[in-house]
PDB file of C-alpha atoms in Angstrom:
ATOM      1  CA  UNK K 133       4.158 -21.036   2.142  1.00 54.00           C
ATOM      2  CA  UNK K 134       6.017 -18.112   3.512  1.00 61.00           C
ATOM      3  CA  UNK K 135       9.243 -20.360   3.637  1.00 59.00           C
ATOM      4  CA  UNK K 136       8.592 -22.300   0.114  1.00 63.00           C
ATOM      5  CA  UNK K 137       7.946 -18.728  -1.338  1.00 61.00           C
ATOM      6  CA  UNK K 138      11.306 -16.904   0.137  1.00 67.00           C
ATOM      7  CA  UNK K 139      13.244 -20.036  -0.761  1.00 65.00           C
ATOM      8  CA  UNK K 140      12.205 -19.620  -4.535  1.00 67.00           C
ATOM      9  CA  UNK K 141      12.400 -15.816  -4.508  1.00 71.00           C
ATOM     10  CA  UNK K 142      15.768 -14.923  -1.988  1.00 70.00           C
ATOM     11  CA  UNK K 143      19.060 -15.861  -3.219  1.00 68.00           C
ATOM     12  CA  UNK K 144      21.325 -17.182  -0.788  1.00 63.00           C
ATOM     13  CA  UNK K 145      22.666 -14.323   1.155  1.00 69.00           C
ATOM     14  CA  UNK K 146      20.058 -12.054   0.928  1.00 76.00           C
ATOM     15  CA  UNK K 147      18.195 -11.222   3.924  1.00 82.00           C
ATOM     16  CA  UNK K 148      15.191  -8.773   2.996  1.00 90.00           C
ATOM     17  CA  UNK K 149      13.008  -9.444   0.510  1.00 92.00           C
ATOM     18  CA  UNK K 150      11.227  -6.293  -0.934  1.00 94.00           C
ATOM     19  CA  UNK K 151       8.536  -6.174  -3.396  1.00 95.00           C
ATOM     20  CA  UNK K 152       7.674  -3.277  -5.413  1.00 94.00           C
ATOM     21  CA  UNK K 153       3.730  -3.272  -7.423  1.00 91.00           C
ATOM     22  CA  UNK K 154       4.016  -1.426 -10.673  1.00 87.00           C
ATOM     23  CA  UNK K 155       1.277   0.811 -11.309  1.00 78.00           C
ATOM     24  CA  UNK K 156       0.518   0.982 -15.084  1.00 69.00           C
ATOM     25  CA  UNK K 157      -1.946   4.279 -14.419  1.00 55.00           C
ATOM     26  CA  UNK K 158       0.310   5.802 -12.824  1.00 59.00           C
ATOM     27  CA  UNK K 159       3.429   5.371 -14.830  1.00 67.00           C
ATOM     28  CA  UNK K 160       5.509   8.220 -13.809  1.00 75.00           C
ATOM     29  CA  UNK K 161       4.858   8.216 -10.474  1.00 77.00           C
ATOM     30  CA  UNK K 162       6.067   4.820 -10.498  1.00 81.00           C
ATOM     31  CA  UNK K 163       8.972   4.986 -11.943  1.00 84.00           C
ATOM     32  CA  UNK K 164      10.510   7.715  -9.955  1.00 87.00           C
ATOM     33  CA  UNK K 165       8.843   5.752  -6.761  1.00 89.00           C
ATOM     34  CA  UNK K 166      11.080   3.069  -8.231  1.00 89.00           C
ATOM     35  CA  UNK K 167      14.676   4.262  -8.606  1.00 90.00           C
ATOM     36  CA  UNK K 168      14.820   5.650  -4.832  1.00 91.00           C
ATOM     37  CA  UNK K 169      13.704   1.826  -4.220  1.00 92.00           C
ATOM     38  CA  UNK K 170      16.484   0.681  -6.989  1.00 90.00           C
ATOM     39  CA  UNK K 171      19.078   2.723  -5.462  1.00 89.00           C
ATOM     40  CA  UNK K 172      18.087   1.695  -2.075  1.00 90.00           C
ATOM     41  CA  UNK K 173      18.765  -1.801  -3.129  1.00 88.00           C
ATOM     42  CA  UNK K 174      22.378  -1.108  -4.849  1.00 86.00           C
ATOM     43  CA  UNK K 175      23.325   0.439  -1.349  1.00 87.00           C
ATOM     44  CA  UNK K 176      22.266  -3.249   0.325  1.00 87.00           C
ATOM     45  CA  UNK K 177      24.071  -6.018  -1.143  1.00 85.00           C
ATOM     46  CA  UNK K 178      20.949  -8.161   1.906  1.00 86.00           C
ATOM     47  CA  UNK K 179      18.311  -7.271   0.330  1.00 89.00           C
ATOM     48  CA  UNK K 180      16.565  -8.313  -2.958  1.00 89.00           C
ATOM     49  CA  UNK K 181      13.966  -6.239  -5.002  1.00 91.00           C
ATOM     50  CA  UNK K 182      11.209  -7.765  -6.912  1.00 91.00           C
ATOM     51  CA  UNK K 183       9.729  -5.925  -9.028  1.00 91.00           C
ATOM     52  CA  UNK K 184       5.629  -7.525  -9.482  1.00 91.00           C
ATOM     53  CA  UNK K 185       4.376  -6.429 -12.659  1.00 88.00           C
ATOM     54  CA  UNK K 186       0.723  -5.280 -13.028  1.00 85.00           C
ATOM     55  CA  UNK K 187      -1.396  -7.486 -15.049  1.00 82.00           C
ATOM     56  CA  UNK K 188      -1.656  -4.752 -17.772  1.00 81.00           C
ATOM     57  CA  UNK K 189       1.700  -3.686 -18.047  1.00 79.00           C
ATOM     58  CA  UNK K 190       2.779  -2.518 -21.057  1.00 76.00           C
ATOM     59  CA  UNK K 191       6.407  -5.531 -22.265  1.00 74.00           C
ATOM     60  CA  UNK K 192       7.964  -2.032 -23.307  1.00 76.00           C
ATOM     61  CA  UNK K 193       8.266  -1.105 -20.293  1.00 78.00           C
ATOM     62  CA  UNK K 194       9.956  -4.209 -18.590  1.00 81.00           C
ATOM     63  CA  UNK K 195      13.244  -3.231 -20.301  1.00 83.00           C
ATOM     64  CA  UNK K 196      13.198   0.444 -18.953  1.00 83.00           C
ATOM     65  CA  UNK K 197      12.260  -1.276 -15.709  1.00 85.00           C
ATOM     66  CA  UNK K 198      15.327  -3.940 -15.961  1.00 85.00           C
ATOM     67  CA  UNK K 199      17.714  -1.075 -17.851  1.00 86.00           C
ATOM     68  CA  UNK K 200      16.711   1.086 -14.582  1.00 84.00           C
ATOM     69  CA  UNK K 201      17.407  -1.347 -12.092  1.00 85.00           C
ATOM     70  CA  UNK K 202      20.588  -2.927 -13.857  1.00 84.00           C
ATOM     71  CA  UNK K 203      22.186   0.765 -13.329  1.00 82.00           C
ATOM     72  CA  UNK K 204      21.431   1.174 -10.028  1.00 79.00           C
ATOM     73  CA  UNK K 205      22.103  -2.335  -8.587  1.00 72.00           C
ATOM     74  CA  UNK K 206      24.240  -4.087 -10.742  1.00 70.00           C
ATOM     75  CA  UNK K 207      24.947  -6.763  -8.727  1.00 65.00           C
ATOM     76  CA  UNK K 208      21.872  -8.153  -9.558  1.00 68.00           C
ATOM     77  CA  UNK K 209      19.662  -8.518  -6.130  1.00 83.00           C
ATOM     78  CA  UNK K 210      16.833  -7.444  -8.064  1.00 86.00           C
ATOM     79  CA  UNK K 211      13.816  -9.259 -10.049  1.00 86.00           C
ATOM     80  CA  UNK K 212      10.965  -8.125 -12.511  1.00 87.00           C
ATOM     81  CA  UNK K 213       8.274 -10.546 -13.136  1.00 83.00           C
ATOM     82  CA  UNK K 214       5.131 -10.798 -13.589  1.00 83.00           C
ATOM     83  CA  UNK K 215       4.564 -14.775 -13.570  1.00 83.00           C
ATOM     84  CA  UNK K 216       4.486 -14.855  -9.612  1.00 85.00           C
ATOM     85  CA  UNK K 217       0.901 -13.954  -8.124  1.00 86.00           C
ATOM     86  CA  UNK K 218       0.721 -11.647  -6.283  1.00 88.00           C
ATOM     87  CA  UNK K 219      -0.319 -13.595  -2.969  1.00 88.00           C
ATOM     88  CA  UNK K 220       3.310 -15.375  -3.088  1.00 87.00           C
ATOM     89  CA  UNK K 221       4.883 -12.288  -3.751  1.00 90.00           C
ATOM     90  CA  UNK K 222       3.486 -10.734  -0.633  1.00 91.00           C
ATOM     91  CA  UNK K 223       3.747 -13.529   1.324  1.00 88.00           C
ATOM     92  CA  UNK K 224       7.399 -13.594   1.086  1.00 88.00           C
ATOM     93  CA  UNK K 225       8.242  -9.947   1.601  1.00 92.00           C
ATOM     94  CA  UNK K 226       9.707  -7.918   4.041  1.00 92.00           C
ATOM     95  CA  UNK K 227       8.543  -4.853   3.092  1.00 95.00           C
ATOM     96  CA  UNK K 228       5.733  -4.110   0.506  1.00 95.00           C
ATOM     97  CA  UNK K 229       6.158  -0.088  -1.044  1.00 95.00           C
ATOM     98  CA  UNK K 230       4.135   0.954  -4.163  1.00 90.00           C
ATOM     99  CA  UNK K 231       1.734   3.439  -5.160  1.00 87.00           C
ATOM    100  CA  UNK K 232      -1.715   3.974  -4.996  1.00 81.00           C
ATOM    101  CA  UNK K 233      -2.009  -0.407  -5.899  1.00 83.00           C
ATOM    102  CA  UNK K 234      -5.076  -2.212  -3.712  1.00 83.00           C
ATOM    103  CA  UNK K 235      -2.304  -4.298  -3.204  1.00 89.00           C
ATOM    104  CA  UNK K 236      -1.224  -2.273  -0.992  1.00 88.00           C
ATOM    105  CA  UNK K 237      -3.970  -2.621   1.119  1.00 85.00           C
ATOM    106  CA  UNK K 238      -4.474  -6.440   0.299  1.00 88.00           C
ATOM    107  CA  UNK K 239      -0.096  -6.333   2.385  1.00 90.00           C
ATOM    108  CA  UNK K 240      -1.291  -4.074   4.668  1.00 87.00           C
ATOM    109  CA  UNK K 241      -4.525  -6.252   5.716  1.00 83.00           C
ATOM    110  CA  UNK K 242      -1.953  -9.154   5.752  1.00 85.00           C
ATOM    111  CA  UNK K 243       0.013  -7.407   8.503  1.00 86.00           C
ATOM    112  CA  UNK K 244       2.828  -6.842   6.321  1.00 90.00           C
ATOM    113  CA  UNK K 245       4.926  -3.044   6.516  1.00 92.00           C
ATOM    114  CA  UNK K 246       4.076  -1.047   3.250  1.00 93.00           C
ATOM    115  CA  UNK K 247       5.097   2.630   2.317  1.00 93.00           C
ATOM    116  CA  UNK K 248       2.911   4.559  -0.573  1.00 89.00           C
ATOM    117  CA  UNK K 249       4.766   6.534  -1.699  1.00 88.00           C
ATOM    118  CA  UNK K 250       3.687   9.873  -3.858  1.00 85.00           C
ATOM    119  CA  UNK K 251       6.955  11.245  -5.229  1.00 84.00           C
ATOM    120  CA  UNK K 252       4.685  13.318  -7.899  1.00 77.00           C
ATOM    121  CA  UNK K 253       4.691  16.906  -5.027  1.00 78.00           C
ATOM    122  CA  UNK K 254       0.665  16.650  -5.599  1.00 76.00           C
ATOM    123  CA  UNK K 255      -1.815  15.185  -4.090  1.00 72.00           C
ATOM    124  CA  UNK K 256      -3.279  11.777  -6.296  1.00 67.00           C
ATOM    125  CA  UNK K 257      -6.967  11.053  -7.246  1.00 63.00           C
ATOM    126  CA  UNK K 258      -9.204  10.474  -3.855  1.00 61.00           C
ATOM    127  CA  UNK K 259      -9.436   8.031  -1.965  1.00 58.00           C
ATOM    128  CA  UNK K 260      -5.697   6.462  -2.716  1.00 62.00           C
ATOM    129  CA  UNK K 261      -4.297   8.345  -1.226  1.00 71.00           C
ATOM    130  CA  UNK K 262      -3.457   5.952   1.507  1.00 73.00           C
ATOM    131  CA  UNK K 263      -0.765   7.882   3.788  1.00 70.00           C
ATOM    132  CA  UNK K 264      -3.332   9.965   4.920  1.00 69.00           C
ATOM    133  CA  UNK K 265      -5.412   7.303   6.531  1.00 66.00           C
ATOM    134  CA  UNK K 266      -3.596   6.148   8.860  1.00 68.00           C
ATOM    135  CA  UNK K 267      -3.463   2.853   7.475  1.00 75.00           C
ATOM    136  CA  UNK K 268      -0.475   3.330   5.545  1.00 84.00           C
ATOM    137  CA  UNK K 269       2.364   5.263   5.803  1.00 86.00           C
ATOM    138  CA  UNK K 270       2.994   7.797   3.142  1.00 86.00           C
ATOM    139  CA  UNK K 271       6.591   8.809   0.981  1.00 89.00           C
ATOM    140  CA  UNK K 272       6.714  11.763  -0.086  1.00 86.00           C
ATOM    141  CA  UNK K 273       9.741  12.771  -0.849  1.00 90.00           C
ATOM    142  CA  UNK K 274      13.014  11.238  -1.553  1.00 92.00           C
ATOM    143  CA  UNK K 275      14.669  11.102   1.084  1.00 94.00           C
ATOM    144  CA  UNK K 276      11.395   9.613   3.386  1.00 93.00           C
ATOM    145  CA  UNK K 277      10.970   7.191   1.172  1.00 93.00           C
ATOM    146  CA  UNK K 278      14.770   6.181   1.773  1.00 94.00           C
ATOM    147  CA  UNK K 279      14.436   6.587   5.169  1.00 95.00           C
ATOM    148  CA  UNK K 280      11.007   4.831   5.965  1.00 94.00           C
ATOM    149  CA  UNK K 281      12.708   1.859   3.833  1.00 95.00           C
ATOM    150  CA  UNK K 282      15.667   1.657   5.852  1.00 95.00           C
ATOM    151  CA  UNK K 283      14.219   2.243   9.428  1.00 95.00           C
ATOM    152  CA  UNK K 284      11.273  -0.825   8.405  1.00 94.00           C
ATOM    153  CA  UNK K 285      14.174  -3.305   7.509  1.00 94.00           C
ATOM    154  CA  UNK K 286      16.490  -1.782  10.496  1.00 94.00           C
ATOM    155  CA  UNK K 287      14.368  -0.363  13.224  1.00 95.00           C
ATOM    156  CA  UNK K 288      12.346  -3.646  14.921  1.00 93.00           C
ATOM    157  CA  UNK K 289      10.965  -0.816  17.100  1.00 95.00           C
ATOM    158  CA  UNK K 290       9.674   1.264  14.443  1.00 94.00           C
ATOM    159  CA  UNK K 291       8.284  -1.469  12.420  1.00 92.00           C
ATOM    160  CA  UNK K 292       6.279  -2.882  15.102  1.00 92.00           C
ATOM    161  CA  UNK K 293       5.027   0.847  15.701  1.00 90.00           C
ATOM    162  CA  UNK K 294       4.172   0.831  11.754  1.00 88.00           C
ATOM    163  CA  UNK K 295       2.457  -2.320  12.060  1.00 88.00           C
ATOM    164  CA  UNK K 296       0.330  -1.561  15.005  1.00 88.00           C
ATOM    165  CA  UNK K 297      -0.816   1.649  13.699  1.00 85.00           C
ATOM    166  CA  UNK K 298      -2.236  -0.075  10.305  1.00 84.00           C
ATOM    167  CA  UNK K 299      -3.792  -3.177  12.702  1.00 84.00           C
ATOM    168  CA  UNK K 300      -5.884  -0.327  14.153  1.00 82.00           C
ATOM    169  CA  UNK K 301      -6.889   1.267  11.211  1.00 79.00           C
ATOM    170  CA  UNK K 302      -8.121  -2.430   9.130  1.00 77.00           C
ATOM    171  CA  UNK K 303      -9.639  -3.435  13.453  1.00 76.00           C
ATOM    172  CA  UNK K 304     -11.564  -0.474  12.775  1.00 72.00           C
ATOM    173  CA  UNK K 305     -12.390  -0.629   8.975  1.00 66.00           C
ATOM    174  CA  UNK K 306     -11.964  -3.844   8.279  1.00 65.00           C
ATOM    175  CA  UNK K 307     -12.388  -6.715  10.609  1.00 60.00           C
ATOM    176  CA  UNK K 308     -15.228  -5.774  12.822  1.00 58.00           C
ATOM    177  CA  UNK K 309     -18.699  -8.337  12.188  1.00 59.00           C
ATOM    178  CA  UNK K 310     -20.324  -6.354  14.365  1.00 64.00           C
ATOM    179  CA  UNK K 311     -23.455  -6.139  11.554  1.00 65.00           C
ATOM    180  CA  UNK K 312     -21.917  -1.840  11.526  1.00 69.00           C
ATOM    181  CA  UNK K 313     -20.434  -2.242   7.878  1.00 69.00           C
ATOM    182  CA  UNK K 314     -22.203   0.003   5.886  1.00 70.00           C
ATOM    183  CA  UNK K 315     -22.667   2.254   8.876  1.00 72.00           C
ATOM    184  CA  UNK K 316     -18.543   2.950   8.244  1.00 72.00           C
ATOM    185  CA  UNK K 317     -18.720   2.899   5.102  1.00 74.00           C
ATOM    186  CA  UNK K 318     -21.192   5.899   4.792  1.00 74.00           C
ATOM    187  CA  UNK K 319     -19.255   7.635   7.262  1.00 73.00           C
ATOM    188  CA  UNK K 320     -16.186   7.275   5.545  1.00 76.00           C
ATOM    189  CA  UNK K 321     -18.151   8.347   2.610  1.00 76.00           C
ATOM    190  CA  UNK K 322     -19.030  11.247   3.924  1.00 75.00           C
ATOM    191  CA  UNK K 323     -15.469  11.946   5.709  1.00 75.00           C
ATOM    192  CA  UNK K 324     -14.564  12.178   1.815  1.00 72.00           C
ATOM    193  CA  UNK K 325     -16.638  13.884   0.638  1.00 74.00           C
ATOM    194  CA  UNK K 326     -16.375  17.019   3.941  1.00 71.00           C
ATOM    195  CA  UNK K 327     -12.921  16.619   3.777  1.00 72.00           C
ATOM    196  CA  UNK K 328     -13.948  16.411   7.879  1.00 68.00           C
ATOM    197  CA  UNK K 329     -14.598  14.044  10.542  1.00 70.00           C
ATOM    198  CA  UNK K 330     -18.272  13.236  10.541  1.00 66.00           C
ATOM    199  CA  UNK K 331     -19.783  12.262  14.326  1.00 68.00           C
ATOM    200  CA  UNK K 332     -21.275   9.617  15.167  1.00 64.00           C
ATOM    201  CA  UNK K 333     -24.171  11.630  16.608  1.00 67.00           C
ATOM    202  CA  UNK K 334     -24.836  13.112  12.733  1.00 64.00           C
ATOM    203  CA  UNK K 335     -25.191   9.593  11.718  1.00 60.00           C
ATOM    204  CA  UNK K 336     -27.442   8.623  14.448  1.00 63.00           C
ATOM    205  CA  UNK K 337     -29.790  11.528  14.069  1.00 61.00           C
ATOM    206  CA  UNK K 338     -29.582  10.987  10.119  1.00 56.00           C
ATOM    207  CA  UNK K 339     -30.902   7.260   9.812  1.00 56.00           C
ATOM    208  CA  UNK K 340     -33.233   8.022  12.811  1.00 58.00           C
ATOM    209  CA  UNK K 341     -35.391  10.402   9.491  1.00 54.00           C
ATOM    210  CA  UNK K 342     -34.076   8.074   6.950  1.00 56.00           C
ATOM    211  CA  UNK K 343     -33.532   4.551   7.913  1.00 56.00           C
ATOM    212  CA  UNK K 344     -30.321   2.705   7.952  1.00 53.00           C
ATOM    213  CA  UNK K 345     -29.307   2.469   4.381  1.00 49.00           C
ATOM    214  CA  UNK K 346     -28.852  -1.350   2.582  1.00 45.00           C
ATOM    215  CA  UNK K 347     -25.608  -1.792   0.519  1.00 42.00           C
ATOM    216  CA  UNK K 348     -27.225   0.190  -2.607  1.00 43.00           C
ATOM    217  CA  UNK K 349     -28.099   2.887  -0.295  1.00 48.00           C
ATOM    218  CA  UNK K 350     -25.185   3.867   0.985  1.00 47.00           C
ATOM    219  CA  UNK K 351     -24.056   6.809  -1.557  1.00 44.00           C
ATOM    220  CA  UNK K 352     -27.559   7.932  -1.291  1.00 52.00           C
ATOM    221  CA  UNK K 353     -27.272   7.602   2.822  1.00 52.00           C
ATOM    222  CA  UNK K 354     -23.927   9.705   2.667  1.00 49.00           C
ATOM    223  CA  UNK K 355     -25.078  12.081   0.320  1.00 51.00           C
ATOM    224  CA  UNK K 356     -27.521  13.315   2.013  1.00 54.00           C
ATOM    225  CA  UNK K 357     -25.574  13.043   5.647  1.00 51.00           C
ATOM    226  CA  UNK K 358     -23.592  15.701   4.023  1.00 50.00           C
ATOM    227  CA  UNK K 359     -26.231  17.946   3.168  1.00 53.00           C
ATOM    228  CA  UNK K 360     -27.588  17.904   6.060  1.00 51.00           C
TER     229      UNK K 360
END
């Protein structure tokens, strides 16, 4: 499947495919990050940029993106499309870049290199600051995003380390089939609310008094834990 997708999306002579995930609800953040990615691709004749449009992307944005990319990378080593599925785009990619789309989490779960770019100079609405949670590498400036793009594509040791970091996070939070998922959900919600780690001991003591939550009880459990 990956081979077919790359054959269709990569032009002859291109070695790398960067997929950028557009974000309709964060348009200014999206265009700022896309400009940096486009500039990086403009310096990399071996790399193609695919802008995967959000399903609800306003039609007027398409021309804006194309104009931006044509100025940054006039060699036409880019494509703007909403026709390809997100799964096909991700599976064909060498690197996925975005702001806070959940497609970034999907890409990381697929063991793909991912960069979450927040160039706004301020924090995004929680819990979308993915770079803070060790699940995805984050970039907070244009210089940092440029450096990370080059490192992800050219430095195999750096890329392997980034992948190991992603894997550790998702092994802990997504892949464990141990009947403890709800406990981890409660703890994660509590940590977001508290802004600090919540120990397993605190979680255990709270459940001794209140019982273990079902799915609908996760939020109430987290509220009780943070109030304790």
